[in-house]
Coordinates of N, CA and C in Angstrom, one line a residue:
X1 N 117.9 101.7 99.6 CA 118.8 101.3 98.5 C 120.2 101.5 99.0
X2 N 121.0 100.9 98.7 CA 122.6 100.4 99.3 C 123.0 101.6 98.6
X3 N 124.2 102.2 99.2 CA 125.2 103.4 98.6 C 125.4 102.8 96.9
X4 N 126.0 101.7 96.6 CA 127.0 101.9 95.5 C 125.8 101.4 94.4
X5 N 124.3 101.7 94.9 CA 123.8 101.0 93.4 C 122.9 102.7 93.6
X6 N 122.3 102.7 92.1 CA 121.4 103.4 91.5 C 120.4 103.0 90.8
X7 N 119.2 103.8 90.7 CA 118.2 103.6 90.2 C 117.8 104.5 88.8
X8 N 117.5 103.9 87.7 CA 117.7 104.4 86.1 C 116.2 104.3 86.3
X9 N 115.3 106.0 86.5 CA 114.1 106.2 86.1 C 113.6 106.0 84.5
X10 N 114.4 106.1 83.7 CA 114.2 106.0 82.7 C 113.7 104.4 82.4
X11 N 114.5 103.6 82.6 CA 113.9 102.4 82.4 C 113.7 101.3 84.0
X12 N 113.2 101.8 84.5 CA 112.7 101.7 85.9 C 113.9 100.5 86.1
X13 N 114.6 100.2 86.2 CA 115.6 99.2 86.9 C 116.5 99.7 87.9
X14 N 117.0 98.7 88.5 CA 117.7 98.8 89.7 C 119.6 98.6 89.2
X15 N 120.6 99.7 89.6 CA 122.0 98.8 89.0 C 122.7 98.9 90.3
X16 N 123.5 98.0 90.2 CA 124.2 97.6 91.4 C 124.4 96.5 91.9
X17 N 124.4 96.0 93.1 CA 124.4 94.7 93.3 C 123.2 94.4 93.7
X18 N 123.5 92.8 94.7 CA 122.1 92.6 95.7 C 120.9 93.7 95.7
X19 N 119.5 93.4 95.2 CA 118.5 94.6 95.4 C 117.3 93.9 95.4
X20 N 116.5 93.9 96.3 CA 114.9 93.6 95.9 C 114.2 94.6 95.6
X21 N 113.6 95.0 94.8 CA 112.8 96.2 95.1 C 112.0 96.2 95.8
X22 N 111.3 95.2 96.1 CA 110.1 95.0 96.9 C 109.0 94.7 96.2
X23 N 108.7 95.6 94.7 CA 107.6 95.7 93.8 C 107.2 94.4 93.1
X24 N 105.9 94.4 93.2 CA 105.4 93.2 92.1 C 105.4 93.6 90.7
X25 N 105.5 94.5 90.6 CA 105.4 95.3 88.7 C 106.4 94.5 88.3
X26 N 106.1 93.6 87.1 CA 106.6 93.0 86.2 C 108.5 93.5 85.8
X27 N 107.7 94.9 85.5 CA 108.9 95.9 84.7 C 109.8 96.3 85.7
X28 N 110.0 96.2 86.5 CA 111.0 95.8 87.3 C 111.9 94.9 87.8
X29 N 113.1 95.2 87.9 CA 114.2 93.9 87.9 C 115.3 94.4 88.4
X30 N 116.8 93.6 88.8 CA 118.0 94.0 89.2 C 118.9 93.7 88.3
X31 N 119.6 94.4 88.2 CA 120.4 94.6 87.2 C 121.8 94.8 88.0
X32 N 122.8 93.5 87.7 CA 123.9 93.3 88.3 C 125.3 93.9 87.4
X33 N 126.3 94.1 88.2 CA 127.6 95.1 87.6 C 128.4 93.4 87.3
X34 N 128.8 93.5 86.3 CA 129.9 92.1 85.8 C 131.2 92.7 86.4
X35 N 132.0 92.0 87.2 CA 133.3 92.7 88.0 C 134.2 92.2 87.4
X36 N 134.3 92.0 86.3 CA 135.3 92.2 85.1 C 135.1 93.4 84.8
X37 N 134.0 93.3 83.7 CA 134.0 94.9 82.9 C 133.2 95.9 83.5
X38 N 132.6 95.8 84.5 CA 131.9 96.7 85.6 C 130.8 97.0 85.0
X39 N 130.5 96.6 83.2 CA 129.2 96.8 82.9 C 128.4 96.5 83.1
X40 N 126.9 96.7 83.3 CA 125.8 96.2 83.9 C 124.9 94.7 83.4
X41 N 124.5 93.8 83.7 CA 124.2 92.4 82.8 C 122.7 92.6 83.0
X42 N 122.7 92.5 81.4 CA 121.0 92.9 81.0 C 121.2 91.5 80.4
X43 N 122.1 90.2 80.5 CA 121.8 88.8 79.9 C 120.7 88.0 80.7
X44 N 120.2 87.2 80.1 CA 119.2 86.5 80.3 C 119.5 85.5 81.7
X45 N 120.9 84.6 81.4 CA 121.4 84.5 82.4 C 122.7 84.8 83.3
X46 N 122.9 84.9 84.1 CA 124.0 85.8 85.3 C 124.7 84.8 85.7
X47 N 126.2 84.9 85.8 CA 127.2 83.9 86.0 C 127.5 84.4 87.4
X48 N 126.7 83.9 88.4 CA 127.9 84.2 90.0 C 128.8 82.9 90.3
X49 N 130.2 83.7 90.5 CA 131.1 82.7 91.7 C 131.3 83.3 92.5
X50 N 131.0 82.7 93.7 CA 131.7 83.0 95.3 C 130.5 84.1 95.1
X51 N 130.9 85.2 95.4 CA 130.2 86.9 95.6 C 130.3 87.5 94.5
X52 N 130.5 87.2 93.4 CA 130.7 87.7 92.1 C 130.0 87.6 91.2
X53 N 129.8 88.7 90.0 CA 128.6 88.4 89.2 C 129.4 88.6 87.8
X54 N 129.2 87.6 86.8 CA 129.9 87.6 85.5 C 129.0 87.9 83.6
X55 N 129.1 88.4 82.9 CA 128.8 88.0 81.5 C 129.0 87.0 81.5
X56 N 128.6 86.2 80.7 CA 129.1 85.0 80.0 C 130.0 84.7 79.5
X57 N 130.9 86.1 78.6 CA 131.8 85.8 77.9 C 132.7 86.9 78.8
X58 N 132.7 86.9 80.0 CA 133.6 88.1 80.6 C 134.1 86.6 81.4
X59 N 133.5 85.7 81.5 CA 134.0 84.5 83.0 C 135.2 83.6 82.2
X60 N 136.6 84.1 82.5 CA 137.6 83.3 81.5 C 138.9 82.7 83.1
X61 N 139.3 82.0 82.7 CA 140.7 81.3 83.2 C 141.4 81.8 83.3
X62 N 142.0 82.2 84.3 CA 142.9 83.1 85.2 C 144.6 83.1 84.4
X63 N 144.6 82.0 84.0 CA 145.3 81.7 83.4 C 146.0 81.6 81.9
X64 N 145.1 80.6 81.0 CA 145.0 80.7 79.6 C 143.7 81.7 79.0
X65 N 142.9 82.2 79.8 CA 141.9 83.2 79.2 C 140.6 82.2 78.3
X66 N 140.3 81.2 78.6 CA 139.4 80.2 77.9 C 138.3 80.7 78.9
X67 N 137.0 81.1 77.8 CA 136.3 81.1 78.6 C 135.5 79.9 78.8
X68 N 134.8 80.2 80.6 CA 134.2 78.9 81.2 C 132.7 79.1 81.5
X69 N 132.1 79.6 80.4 CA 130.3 79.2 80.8 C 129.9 78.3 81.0
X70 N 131.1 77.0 81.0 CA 130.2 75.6 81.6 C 130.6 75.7 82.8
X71 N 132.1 75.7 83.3 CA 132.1 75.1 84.7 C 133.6 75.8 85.0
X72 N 134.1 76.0 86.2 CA 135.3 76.7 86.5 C 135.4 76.1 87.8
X73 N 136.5 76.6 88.1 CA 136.9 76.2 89.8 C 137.7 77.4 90.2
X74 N 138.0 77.8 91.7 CA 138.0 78.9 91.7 C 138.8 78.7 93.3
X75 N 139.6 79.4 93.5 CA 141.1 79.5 94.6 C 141.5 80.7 94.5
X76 N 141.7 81.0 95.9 CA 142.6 82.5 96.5 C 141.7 83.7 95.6
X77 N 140.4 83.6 95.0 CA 140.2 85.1 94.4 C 140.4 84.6 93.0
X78 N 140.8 83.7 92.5 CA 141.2 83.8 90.8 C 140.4 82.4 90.3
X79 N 139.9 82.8 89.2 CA 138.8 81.7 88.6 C 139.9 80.4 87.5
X80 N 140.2 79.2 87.5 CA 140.5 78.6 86.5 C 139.5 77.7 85.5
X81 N 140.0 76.9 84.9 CA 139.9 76.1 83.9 C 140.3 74.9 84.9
X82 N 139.6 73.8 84.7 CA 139.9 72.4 85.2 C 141.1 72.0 84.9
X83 N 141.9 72.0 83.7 CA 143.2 72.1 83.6 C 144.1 72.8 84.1
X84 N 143.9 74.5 84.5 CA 144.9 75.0 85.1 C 144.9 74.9 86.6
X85 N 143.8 74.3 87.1 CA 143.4 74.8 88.4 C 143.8 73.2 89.3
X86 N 144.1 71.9 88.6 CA 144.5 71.3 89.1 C 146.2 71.1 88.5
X87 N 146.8 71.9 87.9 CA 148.0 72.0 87.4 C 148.5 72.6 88.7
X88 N 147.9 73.6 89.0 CA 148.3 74.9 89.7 C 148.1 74.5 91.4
X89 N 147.3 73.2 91.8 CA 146.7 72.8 93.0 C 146.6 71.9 93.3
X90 N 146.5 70.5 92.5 CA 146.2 69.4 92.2 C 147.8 68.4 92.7
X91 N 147.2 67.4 92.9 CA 148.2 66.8 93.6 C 149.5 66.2 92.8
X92 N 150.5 66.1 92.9 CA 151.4 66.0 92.1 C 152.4 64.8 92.1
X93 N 152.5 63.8 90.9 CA 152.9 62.9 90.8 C 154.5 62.6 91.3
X94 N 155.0 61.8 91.6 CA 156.5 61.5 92.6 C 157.0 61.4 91.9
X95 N 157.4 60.9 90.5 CA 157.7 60.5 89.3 C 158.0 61.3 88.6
X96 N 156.7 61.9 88.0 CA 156.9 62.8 86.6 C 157.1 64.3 87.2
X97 N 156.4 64.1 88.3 CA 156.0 65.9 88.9 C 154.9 66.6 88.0
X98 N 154.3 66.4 87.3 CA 153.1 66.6 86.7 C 151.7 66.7 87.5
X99 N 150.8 67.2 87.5 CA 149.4 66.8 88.1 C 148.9 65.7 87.8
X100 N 148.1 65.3 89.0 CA 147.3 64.1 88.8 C 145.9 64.7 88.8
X101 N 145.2 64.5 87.5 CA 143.7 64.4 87.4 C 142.8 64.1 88.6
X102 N 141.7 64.5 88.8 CA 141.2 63.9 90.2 C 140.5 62.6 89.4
X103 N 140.1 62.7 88.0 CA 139.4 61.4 87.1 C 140.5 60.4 86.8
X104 N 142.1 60.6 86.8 CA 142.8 59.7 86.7 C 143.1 58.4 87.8
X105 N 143.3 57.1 87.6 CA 143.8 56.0 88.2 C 145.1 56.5 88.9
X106 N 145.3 56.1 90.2 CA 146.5 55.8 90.9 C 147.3 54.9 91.3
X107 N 148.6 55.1 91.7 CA 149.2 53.8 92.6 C 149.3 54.4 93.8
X108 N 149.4 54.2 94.6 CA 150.2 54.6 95.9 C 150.9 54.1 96.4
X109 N 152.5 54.0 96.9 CA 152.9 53.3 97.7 C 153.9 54.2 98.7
X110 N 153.4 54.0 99.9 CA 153.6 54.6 101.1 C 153.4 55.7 101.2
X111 N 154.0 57.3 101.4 CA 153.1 58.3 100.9 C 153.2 59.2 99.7
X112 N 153.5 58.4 98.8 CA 153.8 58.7 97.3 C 152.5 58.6 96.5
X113 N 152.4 59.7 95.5 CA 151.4 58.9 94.5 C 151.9 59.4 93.1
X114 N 151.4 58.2 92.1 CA 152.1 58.2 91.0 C 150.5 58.4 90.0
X115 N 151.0 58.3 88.9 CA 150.3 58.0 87.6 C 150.6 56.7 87.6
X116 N 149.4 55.5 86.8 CA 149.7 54.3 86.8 C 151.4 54.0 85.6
X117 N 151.1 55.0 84.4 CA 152.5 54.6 83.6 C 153.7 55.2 84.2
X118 N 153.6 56.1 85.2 CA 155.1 56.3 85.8 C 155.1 55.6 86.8
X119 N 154.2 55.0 87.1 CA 155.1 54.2 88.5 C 155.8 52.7 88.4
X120 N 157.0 52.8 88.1 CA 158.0 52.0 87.4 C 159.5 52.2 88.2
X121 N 160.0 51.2 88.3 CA 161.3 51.1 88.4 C 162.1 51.7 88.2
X122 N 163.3 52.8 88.5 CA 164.1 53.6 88.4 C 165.4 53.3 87.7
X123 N 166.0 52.0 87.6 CA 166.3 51.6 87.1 C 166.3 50.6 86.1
X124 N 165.4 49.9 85.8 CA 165.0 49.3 84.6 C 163.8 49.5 83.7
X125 N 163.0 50.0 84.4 CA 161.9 50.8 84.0 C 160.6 50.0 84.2
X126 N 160.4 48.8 84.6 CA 159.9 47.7 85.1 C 158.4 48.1 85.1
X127 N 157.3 48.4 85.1 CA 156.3 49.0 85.4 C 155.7 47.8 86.4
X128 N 154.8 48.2 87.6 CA 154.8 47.7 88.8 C 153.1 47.3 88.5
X129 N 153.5 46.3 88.7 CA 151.6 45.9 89.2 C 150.9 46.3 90.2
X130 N 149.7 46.1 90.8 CA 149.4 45.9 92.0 C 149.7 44.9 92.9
X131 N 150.0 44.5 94.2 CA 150.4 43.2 94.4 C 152.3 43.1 94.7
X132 N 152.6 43.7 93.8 CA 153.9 43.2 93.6 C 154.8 44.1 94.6
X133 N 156.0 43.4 95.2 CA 156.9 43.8 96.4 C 157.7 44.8 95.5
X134 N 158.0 45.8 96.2 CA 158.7 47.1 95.9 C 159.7 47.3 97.0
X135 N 161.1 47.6 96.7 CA 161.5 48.3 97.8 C 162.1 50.1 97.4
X136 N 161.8 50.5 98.7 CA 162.3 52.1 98.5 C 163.5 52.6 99.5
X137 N 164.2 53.3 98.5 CA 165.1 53.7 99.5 C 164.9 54.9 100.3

């Protein structure tokens, strides 16, 4: 058995991290520390990202604190929200300077990328087709 886990004779389980016991006996199981609240997850199901093991309602956004039991994304150690995590990473429009969606439409022209409603004329406001001659200074 690894240093940082223990074994609760009382109710034959294992706490800590990673553990097989080895045993077929039913009544036996692993029982993982949530590295948020360090408390131990007796839930039915176990949230891991990367090397980590979560509650359900312990796995929130790094940023606005929403929690994510459907789906998260996850950079440098810190878990987001689809919204913060391409705010925060996500590629950024020439125009507005805003994120671009990975689900949104683009333009590109030369190594710029826009949102289709900001990619417009700077001075008339002209909105640009595809097709159509552009020049940049």
């Amino acid at each position: 058995m690894s240093a940082n886990m223990t074994f609760d004779n009382e109710r034959n389980i294992v706490i800590g991290n990673e553990y097989d016991t080895g045993l077929n006996d039913s009544t036996s199981y692993v029982v993982y520390d949530c590295c948020v609240c360090s408390l131990p997850i007796h839930d039915q199901l176990i949230f891991r990202v990367n090397e980590n093991y979560f509650h359900s309602f312990c796995i929130n956004c790094s940023e606005c604190h929403m929690n994510l039991f459907d789906k998260c994304y996850t950079r440098n150690g810190k878990i987001y929200c689809k919204e913060h995590f391409f705010k925060e990473f996500g590629t950024e429009c020439a125009s507005c300077k805003y994120s671009i969606a990975s689900s949104e439409d683009v333009q590109r022209a030369n190594e710029f990328i826009y949102h289709l409603q900001c990619f417009s004329c700077l001075i008339c406001h002209h909105h640009f087709r595809t097709g159509e001659k552009i020049l940049f200074n």
